[in-house]
Each structure stands twice: as C-alpha cells, then as structure tokens.
Amino acid sequence: MYKVAVLPGDGIGPEVVNEGLKVLRTLQAQYGLNFDFQEMEINAERYLRTGKLLTDEDIEQLKGFDVIFLGAIGDDRVPPGILEKGILLKARFAFDQYINHRPAQLWKPFGRLKREVDFKIDVYRENTEDFYIGAGGRIREGACELTLDIERELYDLSIDIEANASNTDDYAFEIGIMSKKNIERFADYVIEQTKLVGEKRITVVDKANVLSDIYHLWREVWDEKGEQAGIEIQYMLVDAMSMALVKNPDKFRIVATPNMFGDILTDLLAEVTGGLGLAPGGNINPNGLSMYEPVHGSAPKYKGMNTINPTATILAAKMLVDNMGRRDLGSKIEGAVRRTFDKGIYTKDLGGKAKTNEFGDAVVAELRKM
Ligand code: IPM
Ligand code: MN
C-alpha cells in the first residue's frame, strides 16, 4: 500500500488536484497500483477558522504517509508570507525536502519563443536554505538586539545580532545562509540524477560575483564534487542565465540553482515552455517524505470557474509515480497528455476550449487506451 496525503489547499488547488487524482486512480484501476488516498485540510480556510498553519500534529500525522500530493497554498484574505511560510515552506523544511526538481520541456506548439527550439531541462533547486532560510529582522530606530534561531534536520543554528546605527532610521535585513553539508548532499543528488540520464555537464547558477561569501562556499563544493564525479561544472551568473534561457534554452540540460534564483528561473522557464499551467515540481527528500505540486500558485481569482489548466498537477502526479520507481507508468501519463494536446484538446490559457475537468477526462481516456 502506498499512502498518499492529499492536500488540495486553496483557490484553484482543489480543482487541479481532482484531475491529478483522476489520473492516479486510472493507474490504480489499470495497473493495480495500490494507492491509499487521504485528504487533509491544511489551508487558508482552516487558518481563518482556527488560526492553525502546519501544526506539529499535522507534521506527525503526515510522517505516516509515503508521499504528499499538494494543490496550491495562498489566499487574498491572508497577508502575503503567512501561509507561504507557515504551510508550504514549513513542510519543505520539516520534511527536509532539500531538493526541488522542476523539469521544463518545450510543449509544442505552446512554446512562447519566436523561434521554435526544442529543449528539455531538469532544474534542481536547492530547497531548504539560501535566502529562504528565514533569518531576517527589523532594526527599528537604528538599534536592536535579537537572536535568530534556525532549525533544520541537519543542524540547529543560533545567530545573535546586535545592531547600532548612527541615526534613528528603520532598517531591515534578510540573511542568506548555506551550509556545506547541505550543499554537498544536494550536489550528490544532482550528480546522481545527471549520471542516470547519461549527461556529463551541470550548469550551476549563482551570483558569486556579488554575493561572494555564500556562493563561494557553494562553488567550492561544486568544484570538488564535479571533479570527483567526472562531471563538468559550468557556472552561470543568474542574470546571464535568465537571458540565456530565453535566448538558447536548448544549450542547457541539467541546471542546479540556489533556492531563490531557482524560484525565479523556474517561473521564467515555465513561461518559455508554454506557461505556468504546464510546470510541475517535486520537493524531494530521497530518504524521506516527498511532496509533489504544480509550480503555479492558488490563482484565487479563477477559483471555482473550472477553467484552469490542470496539466501541471497531472505532470506532478507523473513525477510522483516516477519516484515510486514506476517510470514506465510515469511515461504513460506524459504520453497521454501529449496525445490529448495532439487532438486539439487544451484549456483556455493555451488558446483552447476545454474546461478543467474535460481536459482531465481526456487524459484519462488516452491513458485507458495505452
Ligand atoms: C514556489 C512558490 C513558493 C516559493 C512560495 C509560495 C513560497 O513561489 O513554489 O515557487 O517561493 O518557493
Ligand atoms: Mn515560485
């Protein structure tokens, strides 16, 4: 039995998760996969009702599952940052999902570039550190004393800050932190995946020319790991990389990036492939609980309209199945999506007429034929 915690979340989350589940249930019926789905309400609705974000009890309960299948978190009624940090990022950190794998391939004919270039890029985004670590604060009227406590699976880190400015202005800071051990295990995973697909080069993104402490440590590890593994490491500064991904996406195959730049580059790349409606992601702990989700957010203004593109979530289900060790079935999901597009069935964001549920039904129909 493979226990799946289903967290539909907010906004259009429940609609897209429904379509993803249809696809997983089809595999269950057709190939005897033994899923046990259990839905949990961890979202804005519950927060507004009870004040609860991702609680310790939720975390304990989730630890009893094999995987999490997530829709989207975010709601206009809650100020930015609360749900994101309190639910989504908290889950990534609590379950030590230190890799965020975001594959990006061109989905013809939806690519947004003027020139049609075929590409398939696997982006690996570091997922627990960097400027997402949550070490920030305010220095009000020029002075403060505070302690920043950071808890991760690998360490507890405490940083004392004492600030004194020459005037009484207000200041704010956000510290980016990376640890050598985390970069090492992240690099090990990316290198392993690179070898699995028979590639010899990894493009490593950073901004080492300006943020030189944090990204020199990052490079030290990549230099060493690349050399040990016989993998070529190609460094790209993030500004040049964002340009190159629009200009020549076909020049890249495996990309490794720090957390924050990865957040930005994967939205950019999603748009290049055909839009955020097509981009899936996996928050991965290779030895623990992983969590699959679309890259897009909860898009509250489209909630309940049955118009949103569920492809990203269906492809997230594909990644889930791949990582169960059933790549054969994962490819079938991808194939079914491809055939559905080829029949001219797609949602409004791609210029089509299909409703959210109609698209999911069409994918299921293709899957049944395969
Ligand atoms: C993403 C999202 C999140 C992130 C937000 C919602 C915290 O943008 O998954 O890319 O920044 O990682
Ligand atoms: Mn993002």
Tab-separated table of C-alpha atoms and ligand atoms in Angstrom:
chain	number	residue	atom	x	y	z
A	1	MET	CA	0.000	0.000	0.000
A	2	TYR	CA	1.235	3.457	-0.945
A	3	LYS	CA	-0.232	6.081	1.364
A	4	VAL	CA	-0.821	9.451	-0.289
A	5	ALA	CA	-1.708	12.514	1.782
A	6	VAL	CA	-3.778	14.759	-0.469
A	7	LEU	CA	-3.633	18.461	0.365
A	8	PRO	CA	-5.820	20.324	-2.146
A	9	GLY	CA	-5.042	23.664	-0.459
A	10	ASP	CA	-6.580	26.927	-1.620
A	11	GLY	CA	-8.025	28.698	-4.638
A	12	ILE	CA	-7.864	26.505	-7.726
A	13	GLY	CA	-5.850	23.876	-5.795
A	14	PRO	CA	-8.825	21.525	-5.256
A	15	GLU	CA	-9.814	21.698	-8.945
A	16	VAL	CA	-6.401	20.746	-10.273
A	17	VAL	CA	-5.809	18.122	-7.589
A	18	ASN	CA	-9.070	16.458	-8.633
A	19	GLU	CA	-7.723	15.988	-12.145
A	20	GLY	CA	-4.403	14.678	-10.856
A	21	LEU	CA	-6.263	12.171	-8.693
A	22	LYS	CA	-8.357	11.012	-11.658
A	23	VAL	CA	-5.135	10.112	-13.417
A	24	LEU	CA	-3.657	8.315	-10.397
A	25	ARG	CA	-6.923	6.400	-9.885
A	26	THR	CA	-6.841	5.317	-13.512
A	27	LEU	CA	-3.377	3.840	-12.997
A	28	GLN	CA	-4.650	2.172	-9.874
A	29	ALA	CA	-7.525	0.524	-11.735
A	30	GLN	CA	-5.492	-0.366	-14.790
A	31	TYR	CA	-2.138	-1.446	-13.380
A	32	GLY	CA	-3.041	-2.423	-9.852
A	33	LEU	CA	-1.059	0.318	-8.079
A	34	ASN	CA	-2.201	0.177	-4.509
A	35	PHE	CA	-2.794	3.796	-3.506
A	36	ASP	CA	-4.499	4.824	-0.322
A	37	PHE	CA	-5.543	8.472	-0.653
A	38	GLN	CA	-6.347	10.518	2.417
A	39	GLU	CA	-7.359	14.133	2.145
A	40	MET	CA	-6.266	16.657	4.762
A	41	GLU	CA	-7.455	20.204	5.210
A	42	ILE	CA	-4.314	22.268	5.675
A	43	ASN	CA	-5.016	25.597	4.014
A	44	ALA	CA	-6.197	29.194	4.308
A	45	GLU	CA	-9.771	28.186	5.130
A	46	ARG	CA	-8.648	26.267	8.188
A	47	TYR	CA	-6.242	29.050	9.168
A	48	LEU	CA	-9.004	31.658	9.017
A	49	ARG	CA	-11.280	29.443	11.068
A	50	THR	CA	-8.802	28.188	13.677
A	51	GLY	CA	-5.546	30.132	13.369
A	52	LYS	CA	-3.712	26.879	12.554
A	53	LEU	CA	-0.982	26.694	9.925
A	54	LEU	CA	1.067	23.483	9.538
A	55	THR	CA	0.987	22.265	13.143
A	56	ASP	CA	3.202	19.793	14.970
A	57	GLU	CA	0.261	17.358	14.956
A	58	ASP	CA	-0.062	17.750	11.171
A	59	ILE	CA	3.640	17.020	10.791
A	60	GLU	CA	3.394	13.908	12.960
A	61	GLN	CA	0.358	12.714	11.036
A	62	LEU	CA	1.984	13.364	7.657
A	63	LYS	CA	5.025	11.344	8.696
A	64	GLY	CA	2.759	8.294	8.484
A	65	PHE	CA	2.397	8.747	4.707
A	66	ASP	CA	4.595	7.721	1.796
A	67	VAL	CA	4.085	10.924	-0.149
A	68	ILE	CA	2.231	14.252	-0.211
A	69	PHE	CA	0.230	15.401	-3.222
A	70	LEU	CA	-0.350	19.143	-2.937
A	71	GLY	CA	-2.510	21.609	-4.880
A	72	ALA	CA	-1.628	25.194	-4.006
A	73	ILE	CA	-1.459	27.387	-0.937
A	74	GLY	CA	-2.392	31.105	-0.911
A	75	ASP	CA	-5.410	33.303	-0.299
A	76	ASP	CA	-6.097	37.008	-0.777
A	77	ARG	CA	-7.671	37.295	2.665
A	78	VAL	CA	-4.366	36.486	4.353
A	79	PRO	CA	-1.383	38.886	4.139
A	80	PRO	CA	1.475	37.562	1.970
A	81	GLY	CA	4.003	35.440	3.819
A	82	ILE	CA	1.828	33.822	6.467
A	83	LEU	CA	0.509	30.805	4.573
A	84	GLU	CA	3.588	30.522	2.378
A	85	LYS	CA	5.975	30.397	5.320
A	86	GLY	CA	3.589	28.725	7.748
A	87	ILE	CA	2.491	25.891	5.477
A	88	LEU	CA	4.434	25.434	2.246
A	89	LEU	CA	7.949	26.364	3.348
A	90	LYS	CA	7.364	24.811	6.747
A	91	ALA	CA	6.551	21.491	5.085
A	92	ARG	CA	9.642	21.690	2.852
A	93	PHE	CA	11.838	22.312	5.905
A	94	ALA	CA	10.079	19.984	8.363
A	95	PHE	CA	10.315	17.018	5.989
A	96	ASP	CA	13.820	18.031	4.947
A	97	GLN	CA	12.887	18.123	1.259
A	98	TYR	CA	16.238	19.556	0.247
A	99	ILE	CA	15.754	19.182	-3.483
A	100	ASN	CA	13.138	20.869	-5.615
A	101	HIS	CA	13.106	19.188	-9.004
A	102	ARG	CA	11.365	21.216	-11.701
A	103	PRO	CA	11.574	19.703	-15.170
A	104	ALA	CA	10.923	22.071	-18.051
A	105	GLN	CA	10.407	20.842	-21.576
A	106	LEU	CA	9.021	22.538	-24.613
A	107	TRP	CA	5.378	21.574	-25.178
A	108	LYS	CA	4.829	22.145	-28.861
A	109	PRO	CA	3.062	24.166	-30.175
A	110	PHE	CA	2.662	26.191	-26.982
A	111	GLY	CA	6.240	27.448	-26.588
A	112	ARG	CA	6.429	31.202	-26.232
A	113	LEU	CA	9.638	31.844	-28.119
A	114	LYS	CA	9.512	33.348	-31.602
A	115	ARG	CA	11.912	30.700	-32.802
A	116	GLU	CA	10.937	27.087	-32.182
A	117	VAL	CA	13.756	25.427	-30.255
A	118	ASP	CA	13.320	22.028	-28.755
A	119	PHE	CA	14.614	21.601	-25.224
A	120	LYS	CA	14.280	19.592	-22.083
A	121	ILE	CA	15.851	20.972	-18.949
A	122	ASP	CA	15.842	19.471	-15.486
A	123	VAL	CA	16.161	22.234	-12.946
A	124	TYR	CA	17.230	21.237	-9.457
A	125	ARG	CA	16.582	23.990	-6.955
A	126	GLU	CA	18.120	23.797	-3.502
A	127	ASN	CA	15.071	23.836	-1.246
A	128	THR	CA	15.858	24.460	2.435
A	129	GLU	CA	18.455	27.238	2.675
A	130	ASP	CA	19.787	30.354	0.920
A	131	PHE	CA	17.656	33.496	1.251
A	132	TYR	CA	14.686	31.303	2.143
A	133	ILE	CA	16.226	30.255	5.430
A	134	GLY	CA	14.083	32.677	7.395
A	135	ALA	CA	16.830	34.678	9.118
A	136	GLY	CA	15.614	38.229	8.970
A	137	GLY	CA	14.675	41.080	11.201
A	138	ARG	CA	13.910	44.735	11.657
A	139	ILE	CA	16.207	47.289	13.198
A	140	ARG	CA	13.811	49.895	14.431
A	141	GLU	CA	15.055	53.422	15.066
A	142	GLY	CA	18.618	52.373	14.499
A	143	ALA	CA	19.095	49.716	17.144
A	144	CYS	CA	18.179	46.153	18.004
A	145	GLU	CA	19.337	43.050	19.781
A	146	LEU	CA	17.900	39.776	18.672
A	147	THR	CA	18.583	36.107	18.297
A	148	LEU	CA	17.801	34.269	15.066
A	149	ASP	CA	17.122	30.582	15.564
A	150	ILE	CA	17.188	28.253	12.610
A	151	GLU	CA	16.190	24.629	12.895
A	152	ARG	CA	16.871	22.132	10.186
A	153	GLU	CA	17.195	18.387	10.064
A	154	LEU	CA	20.973	18.806	9.659
A	155	TYR	CA	21.534	21.421	12.385
A	156	ASP	CA	20.280	23.996	14.839
A	157	LEU	CA	21.842	27.373	14.243
A	158	SER	CA	21.576	30.375	16.506
A	159	ILE	CA	22.808	33.820	15.447
A	160	ASP	CA	22.963	36.812	17.769
A	161	ILE	CA	22.520	40.187	16.187
A	162	GLU	CA	23.338	43.449	17.831
A	163	ALA	CA	22.860	46.465	15.627
A	164	ASN	CA	23.586	50.120	16.253
A	165	ALA	CA	23.168	52.710	13.530
A	166	SER	CA	24.461	56.270	13.515
A	167	ASN	CA	20.946	57.591	13.058
A	168	THR	CA	17.475	56.545	14.097
A	169	ASP	CA	16.247	55.340	10.733
A	170	ASP	CA	14.451	51.973	10.371
A	171	TYR	CA	16.384	49.114	8.760
A	172	ALA	CA	15.532	45.578	7.749
A	173	PHE	CA	17.670	42.613	6.778
A	174	GLU	CA	17.343	39.085	5.481
A	175	ILE	CA	20.363	36.838	5.740
A	176	GLY	CA	21.101	34.146	3.175
A	177	ILE	CA	22.710	31.076	4.706
A	178	MET	CA	24.050	27.882	3.215
A	179	SER	CA	25.771	25.005	4.960
A	180	LYS	CA	28.483	22.883	3.429
A	181	LYS	CA	26.832	19.591	4.348
A	182	ASN	CA	23.567	20.599	2.731
A	183	ILE	CA	25.248	21.757	-0.469
A	184	GLU	CA	27.176	18.500	-0.524
A	185	ARG	CA	24.121	16.265	-0.293
A	186	PHE	CA	22.271	18.430	-2.799
A	187	ALA	CA	25.187	18.217	-5.246
A	188	ASP	CA	25.419	14.454	-4.705
A	189	TYR	CA	21.756	14.048	-5.652
A	190	VAL	CA	22.011	16.256	-8.728
A	191	ILE	CA	25.148	14.451	-9.886
A	192	GLU	CA	23.463	11.082	-9.418
A	193	GLN	CA	20.458	12.215	-11.485
A	194	THR	CA	22.795	13.647	-14.127
A	195	LYS	CA	24.550	10.310	-14.474
A	196	LEU	CA	21.234	8.449	-14.577
A	197	VAL	CA	20.255	10.326	-17.718
A	198	GLY	CA	23.720	9.910	-19.210
A	199	GLU	CA	24.693	13.587	-19.131
A	200	LYS	CA	28.184	14.891	-18.393
A	201	ARG	CA	27.625	18.541	-17.580
A	202	ILE	CA	25.743	20.523	-14.948
A	203	THR	CA	25.056	24.235	-15.277
A	204	VAL	CA	25.389	25.718	-11.806
A	205	VAL	CA	23.744	29.079	-11.234
A	206	ASP	CA	24.661	31.725	-8.657
A	207	LYS	CA	25.689	35.352	-8.220
A	208	ALA	CA	29.194	34.692	-6.953
A	209	ASN	CA	30.456	37.992	-8.339
A	210	VAL	CA	28.438	39.934	-5.764
A	211	LEU	CA	27.191	37.562	-3.055
A	212	SER	CA	30.629	36.136	-2.709
A	213	ASP	CA	30.622	34.532	0.729
A	214	ILE	CA	27.544	32.413	0.308
A	215	TYR	CA	28.193	31.454	-3.315
A	216	HIS	CA	31.927	30.882	-2.930
A	217	LEU	CA	31.089	28.140	-0.452
A	218	TRP	CA	28.540	26.832	-2.978
A	219	ARG	CA	31.201	26.824	-5.724
A	220	GLU	CA	33.849	25.194	-3.526
A	221	VAL	CA	31.542	22.240	-3.054
A	222	TRP	CA	30.535	22.050	-6.722
A	223	ASP	CA	34.190	22.231	-7.850
A	224	GLU	CA	35.086	19.373	-5.578
A	225	LYS	CA	32.039	17.207	-6.307
A	226	GLY	CA	32.250	17.791	-10.043
A	227	GLU	CA	35.886	16.781	-10.116
A	228	GLN	CA	35.297	13.638	-8.041
A	229	ALA	CA	32.408	12.568	-10.238
A	230	GLY	CA	33.997	13.454	-13.563
A	231	ILE	CA	31.171	15.864	-14.339
A	232	GLU	CA	31.821	19.214	-15.974
A	233	ILE	CA	30.535	22.153	-13.948
A	234	GLN	CA	29.567	25.190	-15.983
A	235	TYR	CA	28.981	28.258	-13.821
A	236	MET	CA	26.435	30.816	-14.921
A	237	LEU	CA	25.604	34.049	-13.122
A	238	VAL	CA	21.874	34.308	-12.627
A	239	ASP	CA	21.444	37.469	-14.683
A	240	ALA	CA	23.217	35.945	-17.678
A	241	MET	CA	21.319	32.700	-17.097
A	242	SER	CA	17.910	34.362	-17.281
A	243	MET	CA	18.924	35.847	-20.606
A	244	ALA	CA	20.349	32.572	-21.903
A	245	LEU	CA	17.215	30.597	-21.001
A	246	VAL	CA	15.199	32.841	-23.288
A	247	LYS	CA	17.816	33.033	-26.000
A	248	ASN	CA	19.109	29.457	-26.185
A	249	PRO	CA	17.246	27.112	-23.837
A	250	ASP	CA	18.441	24.185	-25.964
A	251	LYS	CA	22.019	24.780	-24.734
A	252	PHE	CA	21.109	23.516	-21.262
A	253	ARG	CA	20.114	20.105	-19.955
A	254	ILE	CA	20.780	19.915	-16.195
A	255	VAL	CA	20.647	23.088	-14.096
A	256	ALA	CA	21.409	23.383	-10.377
A	257	THR	CA	20.446	26.559	-8.596
A	258	PRO	CA	20.259	28.092	-5.131
A	259	ASN	CA	16.761	28.383	-3.709
A	260	MET	CA	15.828	31.970	-4.527
A	261	PHE	CA	17.261	32.134	-8.037
A	262	GLY	CA	15.606	28.788	-8.689
A	263	ASP	CA	12.242	30.200	-7.701
A	264	ILE	CA	12.608	32.977	-10.248
A	265	LEU	CA	14.211	30.988	-13.059
A	266	THR	CA	11.626	28.202	-12.932
A	267	ASP	CA	8.757	30.658	-13.463
A	268	LEU	CA	10.662	32.168	-16.362
A	269	LEU	CA	11.358	28.766	-17.828
A	270	ALA	CA	7.753	27.651	-17.345
A	271	GLU	CA	6.654	30.588	-19.456
A	272	VAL	CA	9.150	29.652	-22.154
A	273	THR	CA	7.814	26.060	-22.271
A	274	GLY	CA	4.217	27.218	-22.723
A	275	GLY	CA	3.138	28.741	-19.424
A	276	LEU	CA	2.819	28.031	-15.718
A	277	GLY	CA	-0.105	25.719	-16.444
A	278	LEU	CA	2.390	23.139	-17.706
A	279	ALA	CA	5.056	23.187	-14.997
A	280	PRO	CA	5.237	20.507	-12.287
A	281	GLY	CA	7.611	20.193	-9.362
A	282	GLY	CA	8.715	17.763	-6.715
A	283	ASN	CA	10.000	18.677	-3.260
A	284	ILE	CA	12.203	15.700	-2.664
A	285	ASN	CA	13.744	14.033	0.326
A	286	PRO	CA	15.434	10.992	-1.222
A	287	ASN	CA	15.198	9.088	2.069
A	288	GLY	CA	12.001	10.524	3.449
A	289	LEU	CA	8.690	12.141	2.661
A	290	SER	CA	8.492	13.964	-0.669
A	291	MET	CA	5.802	16.362	-1.850
A	292	TYR	CA	4.627	16.878	-5.431
A	293	GLU	CA	2.860	20.034	-6.580
A	294	PRO	CA	2.354	22.308	-9.578
A	295	VAL	CA	4.831	25.221	-9.764
A	296	HIS	CA	1.930	27.695	-10.028
A	297	GLY	CA	0.039	29.154	-7.091
A	298	SER	CA	-3.583	29.162	-5.975
A	299	ALA	CA	-4.816	31.793	-8.501
A	300	PRO	CA	-7.787	32.813	-6.284
A	301	LYS	CA	-9.476	34.846	-8.994
A	302	TYR	CA	-10.064	31.720	-11.099
A	303	LYS	CA	-11.346	29.637	-8.210
A	304	GLY	CA	-14.402	27.508	-8.961
A	305	MET	CA	-14.552	28.535	-12.620
A	306	ASN	CA	-13.393	25.179	-13.989
A	307	THR	CA	-11.136	26.957	-16.486
A	308	ILE	CA	-7.663	26.463	-15.058
A	309	ASN	CA	-5.142	24.183	-16.738
A	310	PRO	CA	-4.606	21.023	-14.653
A	311	THR	CA	-1.618	19.817	-16.723
A	312	ALA	CA	0.987	20.958	-14.176
A	313	THR	CA	-0.719	18.929	-11.461
A	314	ILE	CA	-1.183	15.920	-13.746
A	315	LEU	CA	2.541	16.090	-14.514
A	316	ALA	CA	3.248	16.397	-10.784
A	317	ALA	CA	1.329	13.114	-10.428
A	318	LYS	CA	3.617	11.732	-13.135
A	319	MET	CA	6.679	12.725	-11.088
A	320	LEU	CA	5.143	11.088	-8.025
A	321	VAL	CA	4.701	7.851	-9.959
A	322	ASP	CA	8.244	8.091	-11.394
A	323	ASN	CA	9.659	8.435	-7.905
A	324	MET	CA	7.711	5.385	-6.688
A	325	GLY	CA	10.039	3.610	-9.089
A	326	ARG	CA	7.380	3.243	-11.827
A	327	ARG	CA	8.905	5.361	-14.587
A	328	ASP	CA	7.142	3.106	-17.067
A	329	LEU	CA	3.779	4.372	-15.799
A	330	GLY	CA	5.029	7.936	-15.409
A	331	SER	CA	5.856	7.957	-19.126
A	332	LYS	CA	2.348	6.768	-19.877
A	333	ILE	CA	0.910	9.812	-18.105
A	334	GLU	CA	3.173	12.096	-20.106
A	335	GLY	CA	2.239	10.263	-23.294
A	336	ALA	CA	-1.465	10.649	-22.527
A	337	VAL	CA	-1.038	14.403	-22.006
A	338	ARG	CA	0.847	14.652	-25.303
A	339	ARG	CA	-1.887	12.768	-27.185
A	340	THR	CA	-4.595	14.922	-25.638
A	341	PHE	CA	-2.833	18.074	-26.858
A	342	ASP	CA	-2.341	16.495	-30.276
A	343	LYS	CA	-6.095	16.004	-30.520
A	344	GLY	CA	-6.528	19.745	-30.052
A	345	ILE	CA	-7.855	19.424	-26.512
A	346	TYR	CA	-6.463	22.046	-24.157
A	347	THR	CA	-7.527	24.761	-21.757
A	348	LYS	CA	-8.025	28.488	-22.250
A	349	ASP	CA	-4.515	29.559	-21.155
A	350	LEU	CA	-3.178	27.632	-24.184
A	351	GLY	CA	-5.814	29.029	-26.521
A	352	GLY	CA	-8.170	26.036	-26.220
A	353	LYS	CA	-11.752	25.499	-25.155
A	354	ALA	CA	-11.542	22.538	-22.779
A	355	LYS	CA	-12.718	23.009	-19.217
A	356	THR	CA	-10.506	21.803	-16.369
A	357	ASN	CA	-12.461	18.582	-15.860
A	358	GLU	CA	-12.835	17.934	-19.596
A	359	PHE	CA	-9.080	18.068	-20.020
A	360	GLY	CA	-8.578	15.622	-17.139
A	361	ASP	CA	-11.210	13.296	-18.610
A	362	ALA	CA	-9.498	13.401	-21.996
A	363	VAL	CA	-6.141	12.487	-20.453
A	364	VAL	CA	-7.785	9.595	-18.601
A	365	ALA	CA	-9.400	8.399	-21.853
A	366	GLU	CA	-5.976	8.374	-23.565
A	367	LEU	CA	-4.399	6.610	-20.615
A	368	ARG	CA	-7.022	3.850	-20.804
A	369	LYS	CA	-6.041	3.211	-24.422
A	370	MET	CA	-2.335	2.891	-23.677
B	1	IPM	C1	7.140	28.247	-5.462
B	1	IPM	C2	6.440	29.364	-4.745
B	1	IPM	C3	6.914	29.415	-3.302
B	1	IPM	C4	8.415	29.652	-3.322
B	1	IPM	C5	6.209	30.436	-2.412
B	1	IPM	C6	4.703	30.315	-2.489
B	1	IPM	C7	6.692	30.387	-1.006
B	1	IPM	O1	6.645	30.562	-5.401
B	1	IPM	O2	6.928	27.083	-5.057
B	1	IPM	O3	7.880	28.514	-6.398
B	1	IPM	O4	8.859	30.812	-3.358
B	1	IPM	O5	9.140	28.687	-3.300
B	2	MN	MN	7.741	30.355	-7.254
